[in-house]
Amino acid sequence: ERFFLKILPLPKICYNEQSLMKALKDESWQVRRQAAFALGDLKSEAKEAISELTLLLEDEDINVRNAAESAIEEIENLK
């Protein structure tokens, strides 16, 4: 499940929202960051992920926090 996160950007068809949401809890900050970006790319198709992304706004890594904020804005069409 991790291999696809290292080769972004991918076509939307390669994204699986459930796998990405699971990746948001990965121990690696890079994986969490990439999963957040990928969910943001899904935009309104990833509305179920907003609650999980909101939790990442408190992540220990600033890169993850920034990616989560950006993803939430994309999903809510604020960007």
Short mmCIF file of N, CA and C in Angstrom, two decimals:
data_model
loop_
_atom_site.label_atom_id
_atom_site.label_comp_id
_atom_site.label_asym_id
_atom_site.label_seq_id
_atom_site.Cartn_x
_atom_site.Cartn_y
_atom_site.Cartn_z
N GLU A 1 0.81 -1.20 0.00
CA GLU A 1 0.00 0.00 0.00
C GLU A 1 0.85 1.26 0.00
N ARG A 2 2.08 1.17 0.42
CA ARG A 2 2.90 2.38 0.50
C ARG A 2 3.53 2.79 -0.82
N PHE A 3 3.78 1.84 -1.72
CA PHE A 3 4.57 2.13 -2.90
C PHE A 3 3.99 3.25 -3.75
N PHE A 4 2.67 3.34 -3.85
CA PHE A 4 2.06 4.35 -4.72
C PHE A 4 2.23 5.76 -4.18
N LEU A 5 2.46 5.89 -2.89
CA LEU A 5 2.59 7.22 -2.31
C LEU A 5 3.92 7.88 -2.65
N LYS A 6 4.89 7.09 -3.05
CA LYS A 6 6.21 7.63 -3.34
C LYS A 6 6.33 8.09 -4.79
N ILE A 7 5.32 7.83 -5.60
CA ILE A 7 5.39 8.14 -7.02
C ILE A 7 4.25 9.10 -7.38
N LEU A 8 4.19 10.23 -6.74
CA LEU A 8 3.14 11.21 -7.04
C LEU A 8 3.67 12.25 -8.00
N PRO A 9 2.90 12.87 -8.81
CA PRO A 9 1.45 12.71 -8.89
C PRO A 9 1.07 11.49 -9.71
N LEU A 10 -0.03 10.90 -9.35
CA LEU A 10 -0.61 9.77 -10.07
C LEU A 10 -1.95 10.20 -10.64
N PRO A 11 -2.39 9.53 -11.69
CA PRO A 11 -3.75 9.80 -12.16
C PRO A 11 -4.74 9.49 -11.06
N LYS A 12 -5.84 10.22 -11.00
CA LYS A 12 -6.84 10.02 -9.95
C LYS A 12 -7.32 8.57 -9.88
N ILE A 13 -7.34 7.91 -10.98
CA ILE A 13 -7.84 6.54 -10.99
C ILE A 13 -6.99 5.61 -10.12
N CYS A 14 -5.74 5.98 -9.84
CA CYS A 14 -4.86 5.15 -9.02
C CYS A 14 -5.11 5.34 -7.53
N TYR A 15 -5.81 6.37 -7.17
CA TYR A 15 -6.04 6.65 -5.75
C TYR A 15 -7.18 5.79 -5.21
N ASN A 16 -7.01 5.30 -4.04
CA ASN A 16 -8.05 4.57 -3.32
C ASN A 16 -8.23 5.32 -2.01
N GLU A 17 -9.38 5.95 -1.85
CA GLU A 17 -9.60 6.81 -0.68
C GLU A 17 -9.38 6.07 0.63
N GLN A 18 -9.84 4.83 0.72
CA GLN A 18 -9.68 4.08 1.96
C GLN A 18 -8.21 3.81 2.27
N SER A 19 -7.43 3.47 1.27
CA SER A 19 -5.99 3.24 1.49
C SER A 19 -5.29 4.53 1.88
N LEU A 20 -5.70 5.62 1.27
CA LEU A 20 -5.09 6.91 1.61
C LEU A 20 -5.44 7.31 3.03
N MET A 21 -6.67 7.06 3.44
CA MET A 21 -7.06 7.40 4.81
C MET A 21 -6.28 6.56 5.81
N LYS A 22 -6.03 5.31 5.48
CA LYS A 22 -5.20 4.46 6.33
C LYS A 22 -3.77 5.01 6.39
N ALA A 23 -3.28 5.49 5.26
CA ALA A 23 -1.92 6.03 5.19
C ALA A 23 -1.76 7.30 6.02
N LEU A 24 -2.87 8.01 6.29
CA LEU A 24 -2.80 9.21 7.12
C LEU A 24 -2.32 8.89 8.54
N LYS A 25 -2.39 7.62 8.92
CA LYS A 25 -1.98 7.20 10.26
C LYS A 25 -0.62 6.50 10.26
N ASP A 26 0.05 6.51 9.12
CA ASP A 26 1.35 5.84 9.01
C ASP A 26 2.37 6.49 9.93
N GLU A 27 3.36 5.73 10.36
CA GLU A 27 4.39 6.28 11.25
C GLU A 27 5.32 7.25 10.53
N SER A 28 5.42 7.14 9.21
CA SER A 28 6.30 8.01 8.44
C SER A 28 5.59 9.33 8.09
N TRP A 29 6.21 10.44 8.44
CA TRP A 29 5.59 11.73 8.13
C TRP A 29 5.48 11.93 6.63
N GLN A 30 6.44 11.37 5.87
CA GLN A 30 6.39 11.53 4.41
C GLN A 30 5.16 10.84 3.83
N VAL A 31 4.84 9.66 4.35
CA VAL A 31 3.67 8.93 3.87
C VAL A 31 2.40 9.69 4.25
N ARG A 32 2.34 10.19 5.48
CA ARG A 32 1.16 10.96 5.91
C ARG A 32 0.99 12.20 5.04
N ARG A 33 2.09 12.89 4.77
CA ARG A 33 2.03 14.11 3.94
C ARG A 33 1.53 13.77 2.53
N GLN A 34 2.09 12.75 1.91
CA GLN A 34 1.71 12.40 0.55
C GLN A 34 0.26 11.92 0.48
N ALA A 35 -0.19 11.21 1.51
CA ALA A 35 -1.58 10.77 1.53
C ALA A 35 -2.52 11.97 1.62
N ALA A 36 -2.15 12.95 2.42
CA ALA A 36 -2.97 14.16 2.53
C ALA A 36 -3.03 14.88 1.19
N PHE A 37 -1.89 15.04 0.53
CA PHE A 37 -1.88 15.68 -0.79
C PHE A 37 -2.75 14.92 -1.78
N ALA A 38 -2.64 13.59 -1.76
CA ALA A 38 -3.41 12.77 -2.69
C ALA A 38 -4.91 12.91 -2.43
N LEU A 39 -5.31 12.96 -1.16
CA LEU A 39 -6.72 13.15 -0.84
C LEU A 39 -7.19 14.53 -1.30
N GLY A 40 -6.34 15.52 -1.19
CA GLY A 40 -6.69 16.85 -1.69
C GLY A 40 -6.90 16.84 -3.19
N ASP A 41 -6.12 16.02 -3.90
CA ASP A 41 -6.28 15.90 -5.35
C ASP A 41 -7.63 15.31 -5.72
N LEU A 42 -8.19 14.50 -4.83
CA LEU A 42 -9.49 13.90 -5.09
C LEU A 42 -10.64 14.90 -4.92
N LYS A 43 -10.33 16.02 -4.29
CA LYS A 43 -11.28 17.10 -4.06
C LYS A 43 -12.58 16.60 -3.42
N SER A 44 -13.72 16.93 -3.97
CA SER A 44 -15.00 16.62 -3.33
C SER A 44 -15.26 15.12 -3.22
N GLU A 45 -14.51 14.31 -3.95
CA GLU A 45 -14.67 12.86 -3.86
C GLU A 45 -14.16 12.33 -2.52
N ALA A 46 -13.42 13.16 -1.78
CA ALA A 46 -12.79 12.72 -0.53
C ALA A 46 -13.40 13.39 0.70
N LYS A 47 -14.64 13.81 0.61
CA LYS A 47 -15.27 14.51 1.74
C LYS A 47 -15.24 13.70 3.03
N GLU A 48 -15.29 12.38 2.94
CA GLU A 48 -15.25 11.54 4.13
C GLU A 48 -13.91 11.65 4.87
N ALA A 49 -12.88 12.13 4.19
CA ALA A 49 -11.55 12.20 4.79
C ALA A 49 -11.33 13.46 5.62
N ILE A 50 -12.25 14.40 5.57
CA ILE A 50 -12.03 15.68 6.25
C ILE A 50 -11.80 15.50 7.74
N SER A 51 -12.55 14.62 8.39
CA SER A 51 -12.35 14.44 9.83
C SER A 51 -10.96 13.89 10.14
N GLU A 52 -10.48 12.96 9.32
CA GLU A 52 -9.13 12.41 9.51
C GLU A 52 -8.07 13.48 9.23
N LEU A 53 -8.29 14.26 8.19
CA LEU A 53 -7.33 15.32 7.85
C LEU A 53 -7.30 16.39 8.93
N THR A 54 -8.45 16.66 9.54
CA THR A 54 -8.51 17.65 10.62
C THR A 54 -7.62 17.23 11.79
N LEU A 55 -7.57 15.94 12.07
CA LEU A 55 -6.69 15.44 13.13
C LEU A 55 -5.22 15.72 12.80
N LEU A 56 -4.89 15.70 11.52
CA LEU A 56 -3.49 15.95 11.12
C LEU A 56 -3.08 17.41 11.26
N LEU A 57 -4.03 18.29 11.49
CA LEU A 57 -3.68 19.69 11.72
C LEU A 57 -2.90 19.84 13.03
N GLU A 58 -2.91 18.79 13.85
CA GLU A 58 -2.17 18.76 15.11
C GLU A 58 -0.95 17.84 15.04
N ASP A 59 -0.60 17.40 13.82
CA ASP A 59 0.53 16.48 13.65
C ASP A 59 1.82 17.12 14.15
N GLU A 60 2.76 16.29 14.58
CA GLU A 60 4.04 16.79 15.08
C GLU A 60 4.90 17.41 13.97
N ASP A 61 4.64 17.02 12.72
CA ASP A 61 5.45 17.51 11.60
C ASP A 61 4.73 18.63 10.86
N ILE A 62 5.40 19.74 10.68
CA ILE A 62 4.78 20.89 10.01
C ILE A 62 4.43 20.60 8.56
N ASN A 63 5.21 19.75 7.89
CA ASN A 63 4.91 19.40 6.51
C ASN A 63 3.58 18.66 6.41
N VAL A 64 3.31 17.80 7.37
CA VAL A 64 2.05 17.07 7.41
C VAL A 64 0.90 18.03 7.71
N ARG A 65 1.12 18.93 8.67
CA ARG A 65 0.07 19.91 9.01
C ARG A 65 -0.28 20.77 7.80
N ASN A 66 0.74 21.23 7.07
CA ASN A 66 0.51 22.06 5.89
C ASN A 66 -0.22 21.29 4.80
N ALA A 67 0.17 20.02 4.60
CA ALA A 67 -0.49 19.20 3.58
C ALA A 67 -1.95 18.96 3.95
N ALA A 68 -2.21 18.71 5.22
CA ALA A 68 -3.59 18.49 5.68
C ALA A 68 -4.43 19.74 5.46
N GLU A 69 -3.88 20.89 5.81
CA GLU A 69 -4.62 22.14 5.62
C GLU A 69 -4.93 22.37 4.14
N SER A 70 -3.95 22.15 3.31
CA SER A 70 -4.14 22.31 1.87
C SER A 70 -5.19 21.33 1.34
N ALA A 71 -5.13 20.09 1.80
CA ALA A 71 -6.09 19.08 1.35
C ALA A 71 -7.51 19.45 1.75
N ILE A 72 -7.67 19.91 2.98
CA ILE A 72 -9.01 20.31 3.45
C ILE A 72 -9.55 21.45 2.59
N GLU A 73 -8.70 22.41 2.28
CA GLU A 73 -9.13 23.53 1.42
C GLU A 73 -9.52 23.03 0.05
N GLU A 74 -8.75 22.09 -0.51
CA GLU A 74 -9.08 21.54 -1.83
C GLU A 74 -10.42 20.80 -1.80
N ILE A 75 -10.60 19.98 -0.78
CA ILE A 75 -11.82 19.18 -0.68
C ILE A 75 -13.04 20.07 -0.49
N GLU A 76 -12.89 21.10 0.29
CA GLU A 76 -14.01 22.02 0.54
C GLU A 76 -14.12 23.11 -0.51
N ASN A 77 -13.32 22.99 -1.57
CA ASN A 77 -13.32 23.94 -2.68
C ASN A 77 -12.98 25.36 -2.26
N LEU A 78 -12.09 25.49 -1.29
CA LEU A 78 -11.69 26.81 -0.83
C LEU A 78 -10.50 27.35 -1.62
N LYS A 79 -9.89 26.51 -2.42
CA LYS A 79 -8.74 26.94 -3.23
C LYS A 79 -9.14 27.08 -4.66
#
